XYZ file of C-alpha atoms in Angstrom:
709
model
C -10.784 0.004 -13.467
C -15.002 1.104 -12.825
C -17.425 -0.147 -10.789
C -21.404 0.727 -10.605
C -23.155 4.051 -10.209
C -24.655 4.590 -6.968
C -28.931 5.090 -6.175
C -27.259 8.975 -4.960
C -25.266 9.454 -7.486
C -25.811 12.344 -9.785
C -26.977 10.873 -12.889
C -25.973 14.278 -15.059
C -22.421 16.684 -13.748
C -21.583 19.963 -17.014
C -23.847 17.452 -19.708
C -22.026 14.400 -19.311
C -24.353 11.348 -18.298
C -22.249 9.399 -15.631
C -21.486 6.018 -16.993
C -19.926 5.080 -14.241
C -17.533 5.550 -10.886
C -13.982 5.118 -11.364
C -12.996 6.104 -7.750
C -13.618 8.307 -5.103
C -11.302 9.794 -2.736
C -12.178 12.005 0.522
C -12.303 14.860 -1.453
C -14.185 13.148 -3.716
C -15.780 11.195 -6.925
C -14.200 10.183 -10.493
C -17.198 9.271 -12.620
C -15.930 7.758 -15.726
C -18.856 9.701 -18.762
C -19.504 10.959 -22.747
C -20.340 14.528 -23.477
C -22.941 15.230 -26.609
C -20.413 15.086 -28.308
C -19.510 11.661 -27.640
C -16.336 11.095 -26.125
C -15.434 9.618 -22.545
C -14.361 12.013 -20.035
C -13.237 11.594 -16.547
C -15.827 14.415 -14.302
C -14.213 14.926 -11.348
C -16.654 16.027 -7.700
C -16.137 17.391 -4.892
C -18.178 16.326 -2.361
C -20.487 19.015 -0.808
C -18.809 19.316 2.540
C -15.885 20.554 0.502
C -17.678 23.026 -2.094
C -19.223 25.006 0.934
C -15.694 26.089 2.003
C -14.486 28.824 0.418
C -11.509 28.365 0.798
C -10.922 24.331 -1.109
C -13.314 25.850 -3.922
C -10.436 28.686 -4.154
C -8.250 25.872 -4.495
C -10.177 23.194 -7.128
C -10.065 27.239 -9.194
C -6.310 27.076 -9.210
C -5.707 23.803 -9.778
C -8.653 23.649 -13.409
C -7.091 26.216 -13.870
C -3.531 25.276 -13.983
C -4.104 22.385 -15.821
C -6.190 24.286 -18.156
C -2.372 25.845 -18.868
C -0.655 22.831 -19.851
C -0.548 21.822 -23.391
C 1.313 18.959 -23.673
C -0.222 15.318 -26.368
C 1.139 14.077 -22.686
C -0.823 15.576 -20.056
C -4.026 15.413 -20.075
C -6.965 17.678 -21.144
C -8.778 19.408 -19.577
C -12.115 19.360 -21.765
C -15.274 21.382 -19.601
C -15.265 22.483 -15.667
C -17.104 24.900 -13.637
C -15.290 25.214 -10.372
C -18.420 27.748 -9.561
C -21.149 25.371 -9.925
C -22.768 23.949 -6.645
C -20.829 20.233 -7.570
C -17.843 21.858 -8.458
C -16.910 19.369 -11.423
C -13.624 19.614 -13.821
C -13.105 16.819 -16.624
C -10.395 15.782 -18.657
C -10.509 13.325 -21.509
C -10.732 9.457 -20.424
C -7.604 6.844 -20.913
C -8.359 3.797 -20.461
C -5.258 1.743 -20.146
C -3.777 1.689 -16.880
C -0.639 3.661 -14.817
C 1.901 2.774 -14.479
C 1.498 1.975 -10.732
C -1.109 -1.176 -12.010
C 1.492 -1.915 -14.716
C 4.783 -2.823 -13.201
C 2.276 -4.225 -10.282
C 0.294 -6.035 -13.369
C 3.898 -7.299 -15.031
C 7.656 -6.364 -12.982
C 9.889 -3.522 -14.409
C 9.487 -2.519 -18.332
C 11.698 -3.540 -20.995
C 14.835 -0.311 -21.223
C 12.963 1.646 -24.572
C 10.195 1.614 -22.829
C 11.110 3.735 -19.356
C 13.679 5.958 -22.367
C 10.483 5.982 -24.106
C 8.268 6.874 -20.936
C 11.082 9.224 -19.674
C 10.856 10.996 -22.655
C 7.260 11.400 -23.567
C 7.137 12.731 -19.180
C 10.065 14.722 -19.492
C 8.320 17.141 -22.229
C 4.917 16.694 -19.700
C 7.101 18.681 -17.643
C 9.087 20.586 -20.179
C 4.877 22.216 -20.296
C 3.980 22.160 -17.319
C 7.110 24.536 -16.426
C 6.923 25.825 -19.714
C 3.220 27.634 -18.141
C 4.691 28.795 -15.062
C 4.017 25.564 -12.644
C 5.410 22.757 -10.796
C 3.303 20.000 -10.444
C 5.074 18.721 -7.446
C 3.174 14.985 -7.387
C 5.652 12.972 -9.773
C 4.258 9.636 -9.004
C 3.490 6.034 -11.048
C -0.204 5.861 -9.877
C 0.125 9.302 -11.829
C 0.913 9.114 -15.188
C -1.144 6.213 -17.712
C -0.885 4.495 -20.529
C -2.119 4.892 -23.635
C -0.818 3.098 -26.548
C -0.088 6.353 -28.399
C 2.317 7.219 -25.341
C 2.191 8.055 -21.246
C -0.397 10.903 -20.640
C 0.155 12.814 -16.944
C -2.314 12.973 -14.468
C -3.475 15.246 -11.426
C -2.725 18.408 -10.835
C -4.788 18.931 -8.496
C -1.379 20.404 -5.533
C 0.136 21.360 -8.851
C 1.334 25.175 -8.783
C 2.710 28.356 -10.233
C 6.495 28.699 -9.509
C 6.470 32.294 -7.463
C 3.513 31.238 -5.237
C 5.276 30.179 -2.054
C 2.661 30.802 0.360
C -0.178 28.817 -0.354
C 1.144 25.883 1.887
C 0.830 26.066 5.420
C 4.609 26.134 6.433
C 6.434 22.802 7.541
C 3.319 20.555 5.879
C 5.147 18.119 2.908
C 3.962 17.872 -0.332
C 3.539 15.723 -3.003
C 4.210 11.485 -2.363
C 6.818 10.277 -0.056
C 9.462 7.721 -1.575
C 8.825 10.189 -5.411
C 9.727 13.311 -4.256
C 12.431 15.608 -3.556
C 14.951 15.968 -0.203
C 13.777 19.458 -0.540
C 10.005 19.488 -0.906
C 10.920 16.070 2.342
C 11.960 18.940 4.283
C 9.161 21.260 3.637
C 9.942 23.971 2.129
C 9.167 25.451 -1.379
C 8.577 22.909 -4.282
C 10.417 24.234 -7.925
C 10.918 22.337 -11.000
C 13.937 20.633 -10.237
C 11.705 18.816 -7.797
C 9.152 17.354 -10.710
C 12.891 16.268 -12.328
C 13.302 14.603 -9.548
C 10.561 12.891 -8.678
C 10.889 12.046 -12.602
C 13.473 10.261 -11.988
C 12.366 8.452 -8.546
C 9.859 7.256 -11.399
C 11.519 6.420 -14.373
C 13.911 4.120 -11.365
C 10.884 2.361 -10.222
C 9.199 1.349 -13.965
C 12.808 0.200 -14.557
C 13.669 -1.901 -11.708
C 10.201 -2.763 -10.365
C 10.734 -0.738 -7.430
C 11.457 3.115 -5.805
C 14.605 3.758 -4.889
C 14.551 5.322 -1.894
C 12.345 1.427 -0.857
C 9.370 1.295 1.319
C 7.888 1.939 4.752
C 7.075 4.064 6.847
C 6.424 7.699 5.213
C 9.122 8.738 8.077
C 11.912 6.521 7.422
C 10.775 6.943 3.456
C 11.246 11.124 4.236
C 14.670 10.199 6.316
C 15.935 8.204 3.331
C 15.126 11.088 0.389
C 16.808 13.127 2.705
C 19.997 11.174 3.850
C 20.492 8.030 2.429
C 21.437 7.725 -1.332
C 18.958 5.900 -4.564
C 18.748 2.067 -5.127
C 19.995 2.032 -8.739
C 21.466 -1.936 -8.737
C 19.258 -2.720 -12.181
C 19.547 -0.354 -14.106
C 19.906 -1.626 -17.862
C 23.205 0.379 -19.606
C 22.057 3.614 -20.843
C 19.749 4.939 -18.136
C 22.025 5.207 -15.077
C 23.601 8.216 -15.604
C 21.214 10.536 -16.679
C 18.989 9.148 -13.918
C 21.032 10.138 -10.867
C 21.724 12.817 -12.290
C 18.077 13.343 -11.666
C 18.135 12.628 -8.291
C 20.515 14.941 -7.411
C 20.557 15.977 -3.586
C 20.962 19.092 -4.391
C 18.608 21.428 -7.090
C 20.534 22.750 -8.578
C 22.778 19.828 -9.676
C 19.484 18.732 -11.595
C 18.588 18.979 -15.808
C 16.095 21.420 -16.234
C 13.527 18.464 -18.677
C 14.306 19.185 -21.039
C 17.075 18.585 -20.905
C 16.529 15.060 -19.411
C 14.642 14.489 -22.695
C 17.310 14.331 -24.403
C 19.721 12.610 -22.138
C 17.729 10.154 -22.771
C 17.427 9.754 -26.830
C 16.074 7.344 -28.316
C 13.105 7.349 -31.064
C 9.011 8.810 -29.294
C 7.132 6.780 -31.663
C 3.719 8.335 -31.906
C 0.093 6.822 -32.630
C 1.983 3.799 -32.256
C 1.660 0.478 -29.771
C 5.514 -0.820 -30.712
C 7.152 1.240 -27.354
C 4.720 -1.326 -25.295
C 5.484 -4.168 -24.429
C 2.440 -6.733 -25.761
C 1.795 -7.235 -22.079
C 0.781 -4.015 -21.133
C -0.952 -3.621 -24.759
C -3.720 -6.724 -23.240
C -3.512 -4.646 -20.280
C -4.880 -1.000 -21.931
C -6.839 -3.598 -23.998
C -8.246 -5.076 -20.976
C -9.215 -2.099 -19.878
C -10.711 -0.642 -22.655
C -12.737 -3.892 -22.573
C -14.286 -3.684 -19.655
C -15.940 -0.237 -20.714
C -17.484 -1.992 -23.371
C -18.383 -4.155 -21.276
C -20.207 -1.597 -18.439
C -24.100 -2.725 -18.497
C -26.833 -0.648 -19.747
C -27.070 2.605 -17.510
C -29.054 3.000 -14.274
C -31.215 5.279 -12.880
C -29.550 7.114 -9.582
C -32.028 9.003 -6.973
C -31.709 11.770 -9.678
C -33.074 10.184 -13.031
C -36.636 11.689 -12.919
C -38.556 9.511 -14.488
C -40.898 10.492 -17.419
C -42.680 9.530 -20.725
C -40.583 10.747 -23.343
C -36.690 11.757 -23.249
C -36.312 14.938 -20.916
C -35.807 18.358 -21.918
C -32.750 18.881 -23.055
C -32.482 15.321 -24.678
C -35.065 16.151 -27.229
C -31.734 14.628 -30.447
C -29.490 11.570 -29.706
C -25.986 13.187 -28.393
C -27.187 12.986 -24.992
C -29.704 9.795 -24.308
C -29.386 7.201 -22.849
C -27.689 4.883 -25.290
C -30.090 2.806 -27.638
C -28.891 -0.870 -26.300
C -25.991 -1.444 -28.554
C -25.488 2.233 -29.389
C -22.542 2.821 -27.124
C -21.008 -0.640 -27.925
C -20.831 1.078 -31.303
C -19.414 3.894 -30.246
C -16.586 2.016 -28.261
C -15.658 -0.162 -31.039
C -15.071 2.980 -32.832
C -12.301 3.619 -31.023
C -12.049 -0.824 -30.048
C -10.978 -0.705 -34.195
C -7.971 1.089 -34.215
C -7.239 -0.584 -31.156
C -7.200 -3.869 -32.834
C -4.952 -2.706 -35.904
C -1.982 -0.747 -33.346
C -0.735 -3.976 -32.096
C -1.259 -8.063 -31.782
C -1.892 -8.033 -28.316
C -4.991 -5.998 -28.619
C -6.603 -9.706 -30.111
C -7.060 -10.234 -26.517
C -10.221 -8.251 -26.727
C -11.519 -11.299 -28.714
C -10.813 -14.175 -26.518
C -11.404 -15.274 -23.917
C -14.594 -13.337 -22.341
C -17.410 -15.225 -22.068
C -16.075 -19.118 -21.844
C -16.862 -18.553 -17.831
C -17.899 -22.227 -17.038
C -19.457 -21.117 -14.114
C -19.211 -21.261 -9.974
C -19.782 -24.742 -10.110
C -16.967 -25.566 -11.840
C -14.412 -23.294 -9.826
C -12.362 -24.338 -7.055
C -12.720 -22.810 -4.166
C -9.212 -21.614 -3.314
C -7.143 -19.644 -0.677
C -3.647 -18.762 -1.048
C -0.622 -18.546 2.024
C 2.660 -16.484 0.833
C 4.412 -16.746 3.368
C 8.257 -17.272 4.264
C 9.275 -21.371 4.612
C 12.805 -21.301 3.343
C 14.554 -18.119 4.543
C 15.455 -15.759 6.967
C 12.100 -15.577 9.166
C 11.299 -19.098 8.584
C 10.275 -20.061 11.456
C 7.075 -17.440 11.578
C 6.302 -18.606 8.359
C 6.124 -22.039 8.616
C 4.060 -21.962 11.822
C 1.866 -20.230 10.236
C 1.360 -22.214 6.912
C 0.936 -25.253 8.832
C -1.663 -23.048 11.182
C -3.670 -22.573 8.106
C -3.648 -25.407 6.704
C -4.132 -26.857 9.343
C -7.705 -24.733 9.485
C -8.274 -25.548 5.883
C -8.512 -29.079 6.750
C -10.721 -29.581 9.654
C -13.311 -26.812 7.474
C -12.943 -30.137 4.529
C -13.384 -32.364 7.005
C -16.494 -31.255 7.822
C -19.406 -33.354 7.471
C -21.831 -30.285 6.403
C -19.382 -27.920 4.959
C -21.285 -26.521 1.185
C -17.620 -27.056 -0.713
C -14.117 -28.295 -0.336
C -11.342 -25.620 0.396
C -8.499 -26.332 -1.795
C -5.042 -24.329 -0.110
C -1.897 -22.939 -2.405
C 0.748 -22.238 -0.558
C 3.819 -20.139 -2.425
C 7.371 -19.460 -0.589
C 8.939 -15.902 -0.796
C 12.530 -17.326 0.987
C 11.736 -13.580 2.655
C 12.705 -12.088 -0.302
C 11.062 -9.241 -2.048
C 11.541 -9.372 -5.926
C 10.386 -13.704 -5.078
C 8.292 -12.160 -3.182
C 6.670 -9.932 -6.369
C 6.575 -13.150 -8.151
C 4.502 -15.265 -5.734
C 2.230 -12.621 -5.544
C 1.564 -12.155 -9.697
C 1.479 -16.346 -9.440
C -1.421 -16.655 -7.234
C -3.285 -13.486 -8.116
C -2.997 -15.095 -11.525
C -5.096 -17.977 -10.284
C -9.212 -16.411 -11.315
C -10.169 -19.530 -8.695
C -8.134 -17.165 -5.527
C -10.818 -16.399 -2.982
C -7.856 -14.250 -0.657
C -4.176 -15.029 1.129
C -2.924 -14.038 3.661
C 0.735 -13.509 4.066
C 3.564 -12.198 3.810
C 5.980 -12.904 7.221
C 7.478 -9.789 7.509
C 7.261 -5.908 6.770
C 9.722 -5.712 3.329
C 7.828 -9.359 1.529
C 4.610 -7.868 2.786
C 4.668 -4.383 0.841
C 6.105 -5.694 -2.187
C 2.967 -8.306 -2.614
C 0.435 -6.081 -2.343
C 0.725 -3.892 -5.685
C 0.522 -7.472 -6.831
C -2.591 -8.724 -5.211
C -4.730 -5.324 -5.227
C -3.948 -4.715 -8.852
C -6.501 -8.894 -9.086
C -8.787 -7.333 -6.120
C -7.428 -10.452 -3.751
C -8.097 -9.598 -0.501
C -4.947 -9.707 0.952
C -4.635 -10.709 5.440
C -1.389 -10.450 6.851
C -1.223 -11.856 10.797
C 2.560 -11.123 11.591
C 3.537 -7.309 9.204
C 2.744 -4.582 11.203
C 4.251 -1.335 9.799
C 1.743 0.833 9.770
C 2.953 2.221 5.526
C 3.521 0.255 3.494
C 5.033 2.722 -0.295
C 3.140 5.267 -1.144
C 0.067 3.658 -2.244
C -2.795 2.796 -0.106
C -4.167 -0.280 -1.087
C -7.622 -0.564 -1.646
C -7.578 -5.113 -0.476
C -5.166 -5.566 2.130
C -6.175 -6.280 6.154
C -3.391 -5.954 8.639
C -5.321 -8.366 11.387
C -2.209 -7.910 13.222
C -1.806 -5.644 15.918
C 0.937 -2.721 14.531
C 4.174 -2.112 15.614
C 2.728 1.746 17.393
C 0.977 -0.654 20.106
C 2.711 -1.862 21.912
C 4.083 1.755 22.813
C 1.731 2.741 24.750
C 1.750 -0.329 27.507
C 5.783 -0.487 27.069
C 5.400 2.946 28.755
C 3.031 1.973 31.447
C 5.160 -0.934 32.966
C 7.204 1.040 33.495
C 4.983 4.156 35.195
C 4.128 0.845 36.416
C 7.891 -0.153 37.746
C 8.653 3.366 39.978
C 10.672 4.553 36.287
C 10.926 8.281 36.058
C 13.402 8.008 33.274
C 13.980 6.081 30.525
C 16.158 5.211 28.071
C 15.010 3.877 24.099
C 17.955 2.589 22.170
C 16.497 2.331 18.619
C 18.968 0.294 16.472
C 18.534 0.892 12.930
C 19.675 -2.412 11.860
C 15.932 -3.248 13.158
C 14.478 -0.816 9.393
C 11.245 -0.171 9.898
C 10.050 -1.767 13.125
C 12.845 -0.442 14.707
C 12.075 3.473 13.822
C 8.520 3.155 14.581
C 9.049 1.140 17.907
C 10.989 3.154 19.391
C 9.958 6.560 18.252
C 6.318 6.336 19.718
C 7.654 3.712 22.516
C 9.729 8.146 23.336
C 6.907 9.746 22.185
C 4.709 7.254 24.786
C 6.436 7.508 27.287
C 6.696 11.491 27.240
C 2.370 10.999 27.100
C 2.898 9.027 30.227
C 5.309 12.256 32.176
C 7.875 10.228 32.195
C 11.271 11.162 31.303
C 12.586 9.643 27.928
C 17.095 9.818 27.269
C 16.410 8.509 22.684
C 19.407 7.233 21.254
C 18.904 6.239 17.785
C 22.606 4.020 16.273
C 23.205 3.907 12.911
C 22.706 0.035 10.816
C 27.048 0.354 10.185
C 27.423 0.272 14.094
C 29.692 -2.235 14.777
C 30.058 -1.291 19.470
C 27.328 -0.561 21.192
C 28.929 -0.409 24.357
C 29.888 2.553 24.614
C 26.160 4.312 23.611
C 24.672 1.973 26.503
C 27.258 3.723 28.797
C 27.095 7.232 27.615
C 22.521 6.154 27.800
C 23.919 4.705 31.773
C 25.275 7.700 31.889
C 22.437 9.832 32.645
C 21.277 7.404 35.325
C 18.103 5.691 33.993
C 15.701 3.517 35.694
C 14.884 2.243 32.805
C 15.905 0.553 29.416
C 14.044 0.049 25.957
C 15.861 -1.291 22.971
C 14.197 -2.271 19.128
C 15.624 -3.320 16.959
C 17.382 -7.124 16.254
C 17.930 -9.825 18.534
C 21.879 -10.560 17.997
C 22.494 -6.784 18.706
C 20.298 -6.290 21.726
C 22.057 -9.419 22.859
C 25.113 -6.801 23.195
C 22.900 -4.687 24.595
C 21.461 -6.519 26.977
C 25.393 -7.952 27.763
C 26.420 -4.544 28.137
C 24.110 -3.130 30.575
C 24.763 -6.182 33.405
C 27.854 -5.723 32.485
C 27.594 -2.501 34.451
C 24.941 -3.909 36.795
C 21.936 -2.072 35.681
C 18.898 -3.360 37.217
C 16.789 -0.949 35.686
C 13.120 -2.002 34.236
C 14.463 -2.921 31.219
C 11.855 -3.761 28.383
C 12.545 -5.720 24.779
C 10.528 -3.990 21.519
C 9.212 -7.595 20.345
C 11.209 -8.576 16.852
C 14.567 -8.546 18.636
C 13.390 -11.684 20.661
C 13.652 -14.838 20.225
C 15.395 -18.496 20.467
C 18.794 -16.330 19.212
C 18.370 -13.591 21.453
C 18.040 -16.391 24.355
C 20.948 -17.948 23.374
C 23.700 -14.412 22.811
C 22.805 -13.181 25.607
C 22.341 -16.083 27.788
C 22.196 -15.524 31.793
C 22.353 -10.718 30.913
C 18.006 -11.853 29.212
C 17.330 -12.771 32.474
C 14.594 -10.173 33.850
C 14.006 -8.803 30.086
C 10.146 -8.053 29.043
C 8.563 -8.059 25.622
C 5.785 -7.388 24.570
C 4.863 -9.241 21.203
C 1.039 -9.653 19.497
C 1.544 -13.510 18.775
C -0.206 -15.845 22.620
C 1.567 -18.461 23.986
C 1.099 -21.451 22.643
C -0.280 -22.030 26.894
C -2.644 -20.047 27.307
C -6.208 -21.678 28.396
C -8.316 -19.228 25.087
C -5.179 -21.481 22.509
C -5.518 -25.311 24.775
C -7.825 -26.349 22.011
C -6.274 -24.852 18.954
C -2.982 -26.486 20.672
C -3.827 -29.491 21.129
C -5.451 -30.594 17.192
C -2.096 -28.616 15.752
C 0.011 -31.049 19.128
C -1.811 -34.702 16.793
C -1.440 -32.665 13.311
C 1.949 -32.443 13.387
C 3.483 -33.980 16.355
C 4.751 -31.042 18.285
C 3.725 -28.284 20.149
C 2.837 -24.900 18.475
C 5.277 -21.987 17.697
C 4.820 -18.351 18.205
C 2.219 -16.997 15.328
C 0.516 -20.052 15.049
C -3.281 -18.841 16.246
C -2.510 -16.036 14.602
C -2.325 -17.774 11.873
C -4.788 -19.894 12.291
C -7.242 -17.371 13.771
C -6.817 -14.991 10.720
C -7.944 -17.739 8.684
C -11.342 -19.447 10.689
C -11.899 -16.034 9.535
C -11.494 -15.747 6.006
C -12.497 -19.507 5.365
C -15.990 -18.052 8.149
C -16.397 -15.714 5.268
C -17.015 -17.773 2.706
C -18.687 -19.734 4.372
C -21.963 -17.983 5.079
C -21.772 -15.415 2.021
C -25.120 -17.319 0.974
C -23.237 -18.457 -2.795
C -19.541 -17.621 -3.529
C -18.537 -14.452 -3.362
C -16.826 -12.056 -5.586
C -13.006 -10.614 -3.837
C -14.037 -7.898 -3.092
C -17.714 -8.957 -2.003
C -15.612 -11.031 -0.121
C -13.109 -7.989 1.558
C -15.993 -6.062 2.310
C -17.340 -9.090 4.225
C -13.660 -8.944 6.675
C -12.843 -5.823 6.300
C -16.619 -4.966 8.162
C -17.597 -7.462 9.991
C -16.160 -8.180 13.119
C -15.414 -11.839 13.706
C -14.632 -13.207 17.666
C -10.987 -15.304 17.292
C -9.587 -17.470 19.157
C -6.387 -14.981 20.501
C -8.502 -11.316 20.155
C -11.613 -10.571 18.414
C -11.000 -8.548 14.645
C -12.147 -5.552 13.052
C -10.469 -2.890 11.409
C -11.048 0.604 11.323
C -10.222 2.677 8.212
C -7.164 2.744 7.615
C -7.449 -1.135 7.232
C -5.781 -1.712 11.126
C -7.102 -3.715 13.673
C -9.038 -2.532 16.193
C -7.544 -2.710 20.067
C -5.158 -3.736 22.045
C -4.654 -7.240 22.328
C -1.071 -7.954 23.206
C 1.272 -10.582 25.171
C 3.169 -9.878 28.633
C 6.333 -11.517 28.886
C 9.728 -11.842 31.093
C 12.735 -14.177 31.086
C 13.033 -16.672 33.367
C 15.232 -18.938 33.522
C 16.663 -18.895 30.363
C 12.564 -18.947 28.303
C 10.153 -16.913 27.663
C 7.486 -16.547 30.593
C 3.895 -16.912 29.543
C 2.599 -13.467 31.762
C -0.516 -12.496 30.247
C -2.430 -10.749 29.010
C -1.509 -7.257 28.243
C -3.455 -4.959 28.871
C -4.821 -0.771 30.002
């Protein structure tokens, strides 16, 4: 993926004519550049604010030295660098293919043979890294690029000499959660054995389409990496045993990278695309075609207009290419690519047959759990979005007619990936609202992100999804870490001095984030907290409740599931506890009321969904009742709000917006909805504390209004 140069970008760096942006991070920008030789390069340039720091420049100098020490055909080579330049830069050979993460997101798990070849080549790359006395420390799918003749390991930004122990602050976790080793999760020094563990995680991901320690919040990933067995279900025959050895908790039990190469067996084809499935070959070809299609080089801030060529380009080696020049150069590579496999013939088809905006549909997608464990929420959201679309289409002044596409993922991660791929593949799709739950939302991020589809969830509230930062995702619901501050405030207002916090791991990431943050918020409010964590397999929570009550709390918070919340409520009632009781909202619902019975009375909930009786959504409630013949359930108004926000941005764009343009309009412009105002921070999360309080009375959740500080 590339984007055009900005006016503030340099025109040249270190003899490279810059053609486009490949990406940007917090510390620098990576450009696509053309050297005087005509070769393409990925040129990493450090931002001035970091270049001025001696310690950062020293770190960058180590990165350059580390990358130059690795000699392997499967590691991207350094083609030039100047860590002492005013703007330090590092150039490596450009690989036009996708990352492994992008390929798996786009097409799913790789075939067994492809995984074996991938593993052997990366094992050889790591062998070269380790033979050079280095540890990579961040082997992950995003740091592996796929080329027709094999993979390339990239990014030696945090690589270190194996005997360097003082370069990282104590207690700092280095690497990518979900792909780093248990010892790295414990902030211990990285070793070559840690790279082997990461390789095992990466190959498991390539073979199954999911990380072996799941996805979710960083702390949950680190915990599972240290304590839980990896999820290797679905690994093909012959891969499970070598990967189990790679994923041993004890570094001493893992093979070396050289031993992994031998254990995987099979052939390792060179200079051929035979190792990759056809759809990945097409993806490589598509990326290469995108480079071919780059527009002519435009002037940037550092391009001074002259009457003739600049002094350093009097010849023909480094001037801006004549019309068609770059294309002729790239077609030399294209000829080899076309000869490598039939999949690359995709280059020649379908590039110029766009019928134009007038002939395209204006399509809005909904991905939801309509038949699974969260079907009540999913169905409410689908109806809310549908109502918004129908109201828009009923307008006489509508600039276009909006079509709704609905995908049911059933609350299942595998189905969620398939649903996301299916919706994202439709070129007319503008944006998608969904999914319903945390796991299905996390699973669907990569397929949508690979196609640049703006994805907005109205109900999934976890703080982190997976191991990569999605570029086109917005969390249009307050996160799990918002309500704990209001819970602590409520306990303090009620006069509580000591609160028990029961975190039930059966509730997954939501339970942990709510409970852990509540514990921290209680401390900030100067309340004594007594936390307990119960495992997922615990059957009887009454003894834990009894132990917690022995500490004489006057407040109690439970985060977990509705069924086990009911058991906790009954245990508290049996011991005549009368203090303030608060339920993490994922544990609330009809199931809790039915199972707890009278013991549910008095429990309070702070939730992101508004009650349909609230004055601000009465118009919506009346329209919903008129359309569907029943009052709206929880979560319908929130989905209706988010759909109206998307429709407003599309209709107000002036012309059909690209997906990237639409995402920018959504992310950067606040929107005033019925339920709340929607404005997003730099982490793509909703700003503000718009939550609503409920208290169980007479067997139902009585709406107590908006919760606020």
